[in-house]
Coordinates of C-alpha atoms and ligand atoms in Angstrom, one line a residue:
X1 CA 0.0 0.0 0.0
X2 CA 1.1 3.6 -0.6
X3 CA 2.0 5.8 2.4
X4 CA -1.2 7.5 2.5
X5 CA -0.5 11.5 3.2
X6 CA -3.1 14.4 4.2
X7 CA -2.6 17.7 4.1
X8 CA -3.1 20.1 7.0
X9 CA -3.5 23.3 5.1
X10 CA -8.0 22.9 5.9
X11 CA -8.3 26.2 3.6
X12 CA -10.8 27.7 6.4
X13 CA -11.6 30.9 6.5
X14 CA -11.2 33.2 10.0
X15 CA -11.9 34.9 11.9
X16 CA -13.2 32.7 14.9
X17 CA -17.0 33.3 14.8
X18 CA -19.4 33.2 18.3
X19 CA -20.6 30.0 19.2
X20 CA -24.4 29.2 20.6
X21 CA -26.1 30.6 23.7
X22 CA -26.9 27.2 25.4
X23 CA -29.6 26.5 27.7
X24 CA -27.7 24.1 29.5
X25 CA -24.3 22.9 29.7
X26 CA -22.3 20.1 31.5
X27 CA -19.0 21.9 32.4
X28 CA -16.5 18.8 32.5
X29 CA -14.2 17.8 35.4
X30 CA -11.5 15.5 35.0
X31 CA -10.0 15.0 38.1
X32 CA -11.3 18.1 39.8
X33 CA -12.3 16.6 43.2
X34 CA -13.1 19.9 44.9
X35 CA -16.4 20.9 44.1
X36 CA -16.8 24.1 45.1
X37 CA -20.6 24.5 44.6
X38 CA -24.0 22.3 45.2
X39 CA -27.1 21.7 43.6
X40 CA -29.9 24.7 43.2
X41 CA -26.8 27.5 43.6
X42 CA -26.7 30.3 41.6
X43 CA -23.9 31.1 39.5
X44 CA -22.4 33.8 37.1
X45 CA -20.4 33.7 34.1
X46 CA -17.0 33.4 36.0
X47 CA -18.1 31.3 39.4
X48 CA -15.6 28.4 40.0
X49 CA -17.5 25.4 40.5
X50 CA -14.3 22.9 41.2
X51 CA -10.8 22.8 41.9
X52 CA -8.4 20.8 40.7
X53 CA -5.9 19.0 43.6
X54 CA -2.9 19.2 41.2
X55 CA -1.2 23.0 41.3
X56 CA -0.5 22.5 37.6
X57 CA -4.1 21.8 36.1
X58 CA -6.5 25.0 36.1
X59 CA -9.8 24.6 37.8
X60 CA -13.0 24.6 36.4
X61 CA -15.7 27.9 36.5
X62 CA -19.2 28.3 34.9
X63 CA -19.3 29.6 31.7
X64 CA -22.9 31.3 32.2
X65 CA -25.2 32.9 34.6
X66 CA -27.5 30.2 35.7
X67 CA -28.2 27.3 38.5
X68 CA -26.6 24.4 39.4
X69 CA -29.2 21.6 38.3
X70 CA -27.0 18.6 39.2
X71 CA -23.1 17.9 40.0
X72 CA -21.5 14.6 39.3
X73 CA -18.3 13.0 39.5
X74 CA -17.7 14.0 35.7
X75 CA -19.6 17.6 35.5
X76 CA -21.0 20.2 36.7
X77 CA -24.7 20.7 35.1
X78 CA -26.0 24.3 34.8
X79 CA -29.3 25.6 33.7
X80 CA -28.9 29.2 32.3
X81 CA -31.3 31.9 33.8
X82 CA -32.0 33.8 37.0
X83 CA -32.2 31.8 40.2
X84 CA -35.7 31.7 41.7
X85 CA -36.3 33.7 45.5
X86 CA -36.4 30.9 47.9
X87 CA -39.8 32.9 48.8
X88 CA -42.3 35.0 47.5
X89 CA -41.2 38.9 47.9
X90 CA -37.7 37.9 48.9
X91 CA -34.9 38.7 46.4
X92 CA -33.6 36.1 43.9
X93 CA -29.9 34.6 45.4
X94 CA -27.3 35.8 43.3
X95 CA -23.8 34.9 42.7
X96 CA -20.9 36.9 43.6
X97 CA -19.6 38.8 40.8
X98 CA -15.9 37.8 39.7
X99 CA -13.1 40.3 39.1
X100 CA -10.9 40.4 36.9
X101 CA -7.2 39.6 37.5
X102 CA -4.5 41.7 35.9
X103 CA -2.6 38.3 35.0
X104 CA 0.1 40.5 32.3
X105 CA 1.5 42.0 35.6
X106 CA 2.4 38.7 37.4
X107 CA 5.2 36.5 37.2
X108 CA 7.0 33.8 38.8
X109 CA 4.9 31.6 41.4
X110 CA 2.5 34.1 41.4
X111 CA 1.2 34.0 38.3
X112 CA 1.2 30.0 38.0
X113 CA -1.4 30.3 40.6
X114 CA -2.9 32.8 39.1
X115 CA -3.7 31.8 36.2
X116 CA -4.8 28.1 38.0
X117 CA -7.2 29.8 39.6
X118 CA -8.7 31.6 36.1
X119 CA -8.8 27.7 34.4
X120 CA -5.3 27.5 32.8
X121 CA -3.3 24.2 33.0
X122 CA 0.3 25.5 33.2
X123 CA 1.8 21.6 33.7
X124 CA 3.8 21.6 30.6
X125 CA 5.7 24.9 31.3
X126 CA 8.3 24.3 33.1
X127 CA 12.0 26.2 32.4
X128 CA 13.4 24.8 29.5
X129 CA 16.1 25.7 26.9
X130 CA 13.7 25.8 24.0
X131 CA 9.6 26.7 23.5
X132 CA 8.6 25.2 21.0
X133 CA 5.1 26.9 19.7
X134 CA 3.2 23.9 17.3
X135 CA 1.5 26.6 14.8
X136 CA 0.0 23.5 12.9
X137 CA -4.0 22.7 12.5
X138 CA -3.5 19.5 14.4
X139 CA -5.2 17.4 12.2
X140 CA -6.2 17.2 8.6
X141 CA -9.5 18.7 8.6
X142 CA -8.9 20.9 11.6
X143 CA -8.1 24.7 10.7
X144 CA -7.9 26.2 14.1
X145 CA -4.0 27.2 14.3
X146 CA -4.0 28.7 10.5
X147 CA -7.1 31.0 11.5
X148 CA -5.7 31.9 15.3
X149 CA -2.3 32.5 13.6
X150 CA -3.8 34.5 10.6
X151 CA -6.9 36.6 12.8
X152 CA -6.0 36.6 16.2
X153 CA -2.4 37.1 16.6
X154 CA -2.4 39.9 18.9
X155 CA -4.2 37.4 21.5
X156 CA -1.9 34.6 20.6
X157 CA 1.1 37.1 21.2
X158 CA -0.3 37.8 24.4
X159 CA -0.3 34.3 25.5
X160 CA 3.0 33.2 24.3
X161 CA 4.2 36.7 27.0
X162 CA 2.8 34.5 29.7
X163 CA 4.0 31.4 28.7
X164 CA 7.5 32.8 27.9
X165 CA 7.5 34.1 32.1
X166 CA 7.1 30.6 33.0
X167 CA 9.3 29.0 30.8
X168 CA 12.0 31.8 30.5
X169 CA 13.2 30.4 27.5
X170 CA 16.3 31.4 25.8
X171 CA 15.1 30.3 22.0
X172 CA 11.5 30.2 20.7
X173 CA 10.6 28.2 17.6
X174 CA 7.6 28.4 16.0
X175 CA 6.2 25.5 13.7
X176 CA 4.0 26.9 10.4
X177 CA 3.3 24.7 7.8
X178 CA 5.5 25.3 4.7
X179 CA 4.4 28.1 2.7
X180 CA 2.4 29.7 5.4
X181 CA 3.8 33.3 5.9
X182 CA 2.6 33.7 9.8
X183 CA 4.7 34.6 12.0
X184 CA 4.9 35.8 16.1
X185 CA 6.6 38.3 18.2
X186 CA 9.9 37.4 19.0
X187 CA 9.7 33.5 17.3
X188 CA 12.4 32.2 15.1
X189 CA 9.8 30.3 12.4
X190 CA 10.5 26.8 10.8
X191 CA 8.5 25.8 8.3
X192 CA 7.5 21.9 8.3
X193 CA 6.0 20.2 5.5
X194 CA 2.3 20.3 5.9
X195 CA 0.9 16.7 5.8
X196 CA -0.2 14.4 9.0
X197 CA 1.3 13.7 11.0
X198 CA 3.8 16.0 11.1
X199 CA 1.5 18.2 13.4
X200 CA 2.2 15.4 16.1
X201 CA 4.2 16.7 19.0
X202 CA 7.3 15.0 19.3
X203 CA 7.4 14.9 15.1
X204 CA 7.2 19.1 15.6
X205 CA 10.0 19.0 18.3
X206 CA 12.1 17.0 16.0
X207 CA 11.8 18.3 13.1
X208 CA 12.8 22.2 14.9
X209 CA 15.1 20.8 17.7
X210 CA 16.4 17.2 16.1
X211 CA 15.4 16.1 19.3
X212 CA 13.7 12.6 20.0
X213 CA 13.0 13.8 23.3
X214 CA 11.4 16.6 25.3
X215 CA 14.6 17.0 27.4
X216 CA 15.2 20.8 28.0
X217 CA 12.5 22.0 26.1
X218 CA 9.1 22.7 26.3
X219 CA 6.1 23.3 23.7
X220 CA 2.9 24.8 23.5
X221 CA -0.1 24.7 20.8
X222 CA -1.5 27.9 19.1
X223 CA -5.0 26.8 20.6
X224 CA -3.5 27.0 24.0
X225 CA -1.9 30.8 23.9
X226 CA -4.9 31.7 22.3
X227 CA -6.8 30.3 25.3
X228 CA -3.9 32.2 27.7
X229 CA -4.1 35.5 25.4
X230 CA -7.7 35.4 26.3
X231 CA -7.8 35.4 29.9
X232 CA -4.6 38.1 29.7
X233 CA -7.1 40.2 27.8
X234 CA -10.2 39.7 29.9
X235 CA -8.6 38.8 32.9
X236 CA -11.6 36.6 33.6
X237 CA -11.4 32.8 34.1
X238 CA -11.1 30.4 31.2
X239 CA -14.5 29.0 30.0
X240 CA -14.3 28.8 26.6
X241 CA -12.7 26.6 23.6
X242 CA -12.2 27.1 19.8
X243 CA -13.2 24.7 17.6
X244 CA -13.5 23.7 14.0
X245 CA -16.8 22.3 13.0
X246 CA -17.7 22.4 9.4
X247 CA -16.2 25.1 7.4
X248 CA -15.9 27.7 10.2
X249 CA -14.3 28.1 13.6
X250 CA -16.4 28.8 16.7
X251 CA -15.9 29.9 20.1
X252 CA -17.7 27.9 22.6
X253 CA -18.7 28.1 26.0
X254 CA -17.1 25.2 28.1
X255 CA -20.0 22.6 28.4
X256 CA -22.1 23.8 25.3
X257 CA -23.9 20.8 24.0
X258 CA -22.5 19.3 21.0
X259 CA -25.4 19.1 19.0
X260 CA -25.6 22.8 19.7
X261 CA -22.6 23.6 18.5
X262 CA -23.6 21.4 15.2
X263 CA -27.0 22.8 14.7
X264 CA -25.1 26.3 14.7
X265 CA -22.5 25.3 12.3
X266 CA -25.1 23.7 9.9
X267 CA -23.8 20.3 10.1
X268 CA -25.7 17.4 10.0
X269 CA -25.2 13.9 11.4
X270 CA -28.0 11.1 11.2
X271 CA -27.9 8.4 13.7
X272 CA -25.7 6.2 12.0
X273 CA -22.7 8.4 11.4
X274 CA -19.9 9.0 14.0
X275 CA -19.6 12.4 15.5
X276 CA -16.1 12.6 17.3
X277 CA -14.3 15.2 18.9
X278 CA -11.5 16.4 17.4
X279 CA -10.3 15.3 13.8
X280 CA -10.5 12.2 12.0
X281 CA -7.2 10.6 12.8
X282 CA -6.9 10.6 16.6
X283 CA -10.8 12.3 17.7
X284 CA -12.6 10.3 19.8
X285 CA -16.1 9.3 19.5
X286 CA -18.7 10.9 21.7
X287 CA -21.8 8.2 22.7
X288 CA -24.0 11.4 23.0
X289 CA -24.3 14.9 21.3
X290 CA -25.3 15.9 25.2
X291 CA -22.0 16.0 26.0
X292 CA -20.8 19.6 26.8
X293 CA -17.4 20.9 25.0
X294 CA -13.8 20.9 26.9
X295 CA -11.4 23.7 26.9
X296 CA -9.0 21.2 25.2
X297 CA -11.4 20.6 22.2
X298 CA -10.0 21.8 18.9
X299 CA -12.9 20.4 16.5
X300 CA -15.7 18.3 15.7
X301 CA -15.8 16.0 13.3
X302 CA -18.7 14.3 11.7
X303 CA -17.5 10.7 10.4
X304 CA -20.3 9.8 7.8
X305 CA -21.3 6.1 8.3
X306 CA -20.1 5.1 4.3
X307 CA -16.7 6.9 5.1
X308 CA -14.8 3.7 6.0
X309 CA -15.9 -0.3 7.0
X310 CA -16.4 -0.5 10.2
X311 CA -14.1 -1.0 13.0
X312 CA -13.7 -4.4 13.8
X313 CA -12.7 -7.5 16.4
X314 CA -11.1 -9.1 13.5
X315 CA -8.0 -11.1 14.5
X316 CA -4.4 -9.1 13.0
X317 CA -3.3 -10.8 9.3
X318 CA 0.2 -9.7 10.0
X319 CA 0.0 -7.6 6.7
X320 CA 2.5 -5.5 8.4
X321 CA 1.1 -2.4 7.2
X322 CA 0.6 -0.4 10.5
X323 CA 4.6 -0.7 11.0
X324 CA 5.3 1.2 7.6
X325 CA 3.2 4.1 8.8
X326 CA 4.3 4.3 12.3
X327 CA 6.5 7.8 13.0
X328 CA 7.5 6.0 16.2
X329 CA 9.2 3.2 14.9
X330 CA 7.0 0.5 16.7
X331 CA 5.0 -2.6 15.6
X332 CA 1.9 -1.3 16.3
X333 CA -0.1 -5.0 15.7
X334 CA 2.0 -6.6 18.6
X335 CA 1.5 -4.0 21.0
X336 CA -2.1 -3.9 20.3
X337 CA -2.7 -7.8 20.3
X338 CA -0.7 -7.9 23.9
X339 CA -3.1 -4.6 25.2
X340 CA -6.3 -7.2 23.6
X341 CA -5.0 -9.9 26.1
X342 CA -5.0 -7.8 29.1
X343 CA -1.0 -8.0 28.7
X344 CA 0.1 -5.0 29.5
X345 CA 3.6 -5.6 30.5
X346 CA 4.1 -7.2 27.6
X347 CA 2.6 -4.3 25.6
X348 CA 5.2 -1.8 27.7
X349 CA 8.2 -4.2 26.5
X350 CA 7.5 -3.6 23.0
X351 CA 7.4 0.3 23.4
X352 CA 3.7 0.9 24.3
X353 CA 4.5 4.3 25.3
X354 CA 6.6 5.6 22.5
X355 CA 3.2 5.6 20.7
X356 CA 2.2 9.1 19.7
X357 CA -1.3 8.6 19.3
X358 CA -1.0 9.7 15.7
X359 CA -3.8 7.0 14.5
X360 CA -1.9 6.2 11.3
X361 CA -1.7 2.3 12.2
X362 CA -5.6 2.0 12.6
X363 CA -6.1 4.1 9.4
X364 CA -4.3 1.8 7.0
X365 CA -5.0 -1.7 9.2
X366 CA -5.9 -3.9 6.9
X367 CA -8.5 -5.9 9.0
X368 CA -9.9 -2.9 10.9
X369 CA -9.0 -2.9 14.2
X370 CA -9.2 -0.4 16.7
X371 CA -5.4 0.0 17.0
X372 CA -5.6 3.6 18.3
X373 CA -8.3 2.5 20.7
X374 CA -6.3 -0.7 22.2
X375 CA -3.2 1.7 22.6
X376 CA -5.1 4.2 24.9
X377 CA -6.6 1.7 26.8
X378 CA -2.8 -0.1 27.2
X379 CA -1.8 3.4 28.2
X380 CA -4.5 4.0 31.0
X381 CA -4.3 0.0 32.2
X382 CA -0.2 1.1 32.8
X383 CA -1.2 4.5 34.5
X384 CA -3.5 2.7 37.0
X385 CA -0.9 -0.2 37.7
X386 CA 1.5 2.7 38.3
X387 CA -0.6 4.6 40.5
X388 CA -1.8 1.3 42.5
X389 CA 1.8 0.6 43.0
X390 CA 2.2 3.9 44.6
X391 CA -0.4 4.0 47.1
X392 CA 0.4 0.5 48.0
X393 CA 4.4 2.1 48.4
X394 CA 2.5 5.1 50.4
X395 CA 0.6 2.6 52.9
X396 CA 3.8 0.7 53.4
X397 CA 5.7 3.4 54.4
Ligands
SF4_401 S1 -1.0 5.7 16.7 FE1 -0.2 3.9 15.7 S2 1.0 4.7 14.0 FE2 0.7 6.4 15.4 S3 2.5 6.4 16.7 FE3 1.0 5.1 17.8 S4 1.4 3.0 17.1 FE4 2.5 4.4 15.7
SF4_402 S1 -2.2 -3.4 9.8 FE1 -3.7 -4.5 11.1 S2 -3.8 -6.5 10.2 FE2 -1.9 -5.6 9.4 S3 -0.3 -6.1 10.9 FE3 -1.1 -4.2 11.6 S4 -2.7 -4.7 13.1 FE4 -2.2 -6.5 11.9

């Protein structure tokens, strides 16, 4: 089979357009164990409604005046509108209004917690010899990074100040895809050839660094200073995402209902096809349109059932094909039979982490197999035996 090659130029037009007004949404946590608010409180566009244990991952806020109808494990569910008096003739509860923090004027510490406590994630900037910013749409289909690069580079600029305080840099190398004439503040630009996967991570790092790891340096994605640029503008907490649906970008509140945000792009999707978020190499698929937008989304992606055969159980031929493809040299097939067997060790021997998560092996596979899917779930299996293992360490001691 020939190498099969995308292109990431998407040819969308900017600039990022407003998304829907939803009437409910389901602000996501992931891991955010402190919930800061209960059921039937009233909220404002702003209110933090969980906090994150780990100093590095930003905490999660409502997106929009409204109530608390419901908090789970997994979200926060809020029904837009004025909160009801508790009484007749009393006044309706109100949240506290939430001011704005001058984030531009912070540094150091300071501003790590800062900008925590407005939603950011700041994990991945630590110091480091190199930033490297990934100015490529992440995935074919995706336009996001041309249209942030090309419309919204004073924003952009304003996040890559922020990150460059935390990361103190010396260099700063930013990643456009050949031919693209964008540019930022204070960047040295490389241009990459633009077909997937070179938008991959570690495949931008090495082609700007000729590093094949992430040892002294650090990198950040346009969507992310865009995200940072934002809250340095507003200096209000982070509750929204930009996305590519369709032939547009939108920005979304944090929670918004899928199928909201794909009635307002005028995209379709009948019960049979797949509707995934992100692109159509590594998205993942959602099992309801319910589910309410991350600030980590990029896109959405409507797979139309007759796009490809389905995905199947089908035992591996050992066509070999998936190794070809693989940018990190490993035999994608083996890992994935081992992760099928529950043999995770085994999967970790023959490189299980290297993987990249670029879903080339499970595009080509010649017998269908959820390759991409088998990988993640070998990667989360060795995060919970790692973890275990700890705690078990921890009681011990
Ligand atoms: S997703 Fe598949 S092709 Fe891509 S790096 Fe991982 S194993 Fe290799
Ligand atoms: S492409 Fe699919 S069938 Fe072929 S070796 Fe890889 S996993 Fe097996």
């Amino acid at each position: 089979m020939t190498k099969p090659s995308f292109t990431l130029l998407a040819g969308i037009g900017g600039p990022v357009q407003d998304g829907p007004e939803p009437e409910v949404v389901r602000v996501p946590l992931r891991g955010h164990s402190t919930k800061t608010i209960k059921k039937k409180a009233p909220v404002g566009p702003g209110t933090l409604v969980a906090e994150h244990p780990d100093p590095g991952v930003g905490d999660a806020h409502s997106p929009i005046l409204g109530v608390v109808t419901d908090v789970t494990d997994t979200a926060v569910i809020i029904t837009a509108g004025e909160a009801k008096p508790a009484k007749e003739g009393e006044p309706a509860p109100t949240a506290d209004p939430v001011a704005p923090v001058a984030v531009a004027s912070l540094g150091g510490d300071e501003l790590r917690k800062a900008l925590k406590a407005l939603g950011v994630s700041t994990r991945p900037f630590t110091k480091a010899a190199v930033l490297v910013v990934n100015g490529l749409n992440p995935e074919p289909g995706t336009g996001i990074a041309e249209i942030l690069l090309g419309d919204h580079q004073a924003t952009v600029e304003k996040g890559l100040e922020l990150v460059q305080k935390l990361v103190e840099p010396p260099t700063v190398l930013l990643a456009v895809p050949a031919g693209s004439s964008a540019t930022l503040y204070g960047c040295t630009v490389k241009q990459v050839p633009a077909t997937y996967p070179n938008s991959v991570n570690p495949l931008v790092v090495k082609a700007l660094t000729g590093k094949e790891t992430m040892d002294g340096v650090a990198l950040v994605s346009v969507m992310e200073l865009y995200a940072m640029g934002r809250v340095a503008e507003t200096g209000l907490p982070l509750t929204e995402a930009v996305l590519t649906v369709g032939n547009a970008a939108y920005r979304v509140k944090v929670g918004t209902p899928i199928a909201a945000v794909l009635a307002q792009a005028g995209v379709a999707a009948s019960p049979c096809d797949r509707v995934v978020v992100g692109g159509p190499m590594r998205g993942k698929a959602v099992a309801s349109t319910d589910q309410g937008v991350s600030k980590d989304d990029y896109a959405l992606t409507v797979v139309p059932e007759a796009a490809f055969p389905p995905v199947t159980d089908l035992p591996c031929i050992n066509c070999g094909e998936c190794v070809l493809v693989c940018p990190s040299r490993i035999m994608p097939g083996f890992v994935t039979r081992y992760v099928e067997f529950k043999m995770y060790d085994k999967a970790k021997e023959f490189h299980l982490e290297s993987c990249m998560e670029c879903g080339m092996c499970g595009y080509v596979c010649t017998a269908r197999r959820p390759l991409l899917q088998y990988i993640r779930l070998g990667k989360k299996n060795l995060d919970l035996q790692a973890s275990a293992l700890t705690s078990c360490r921890l009681q011990g001691e």
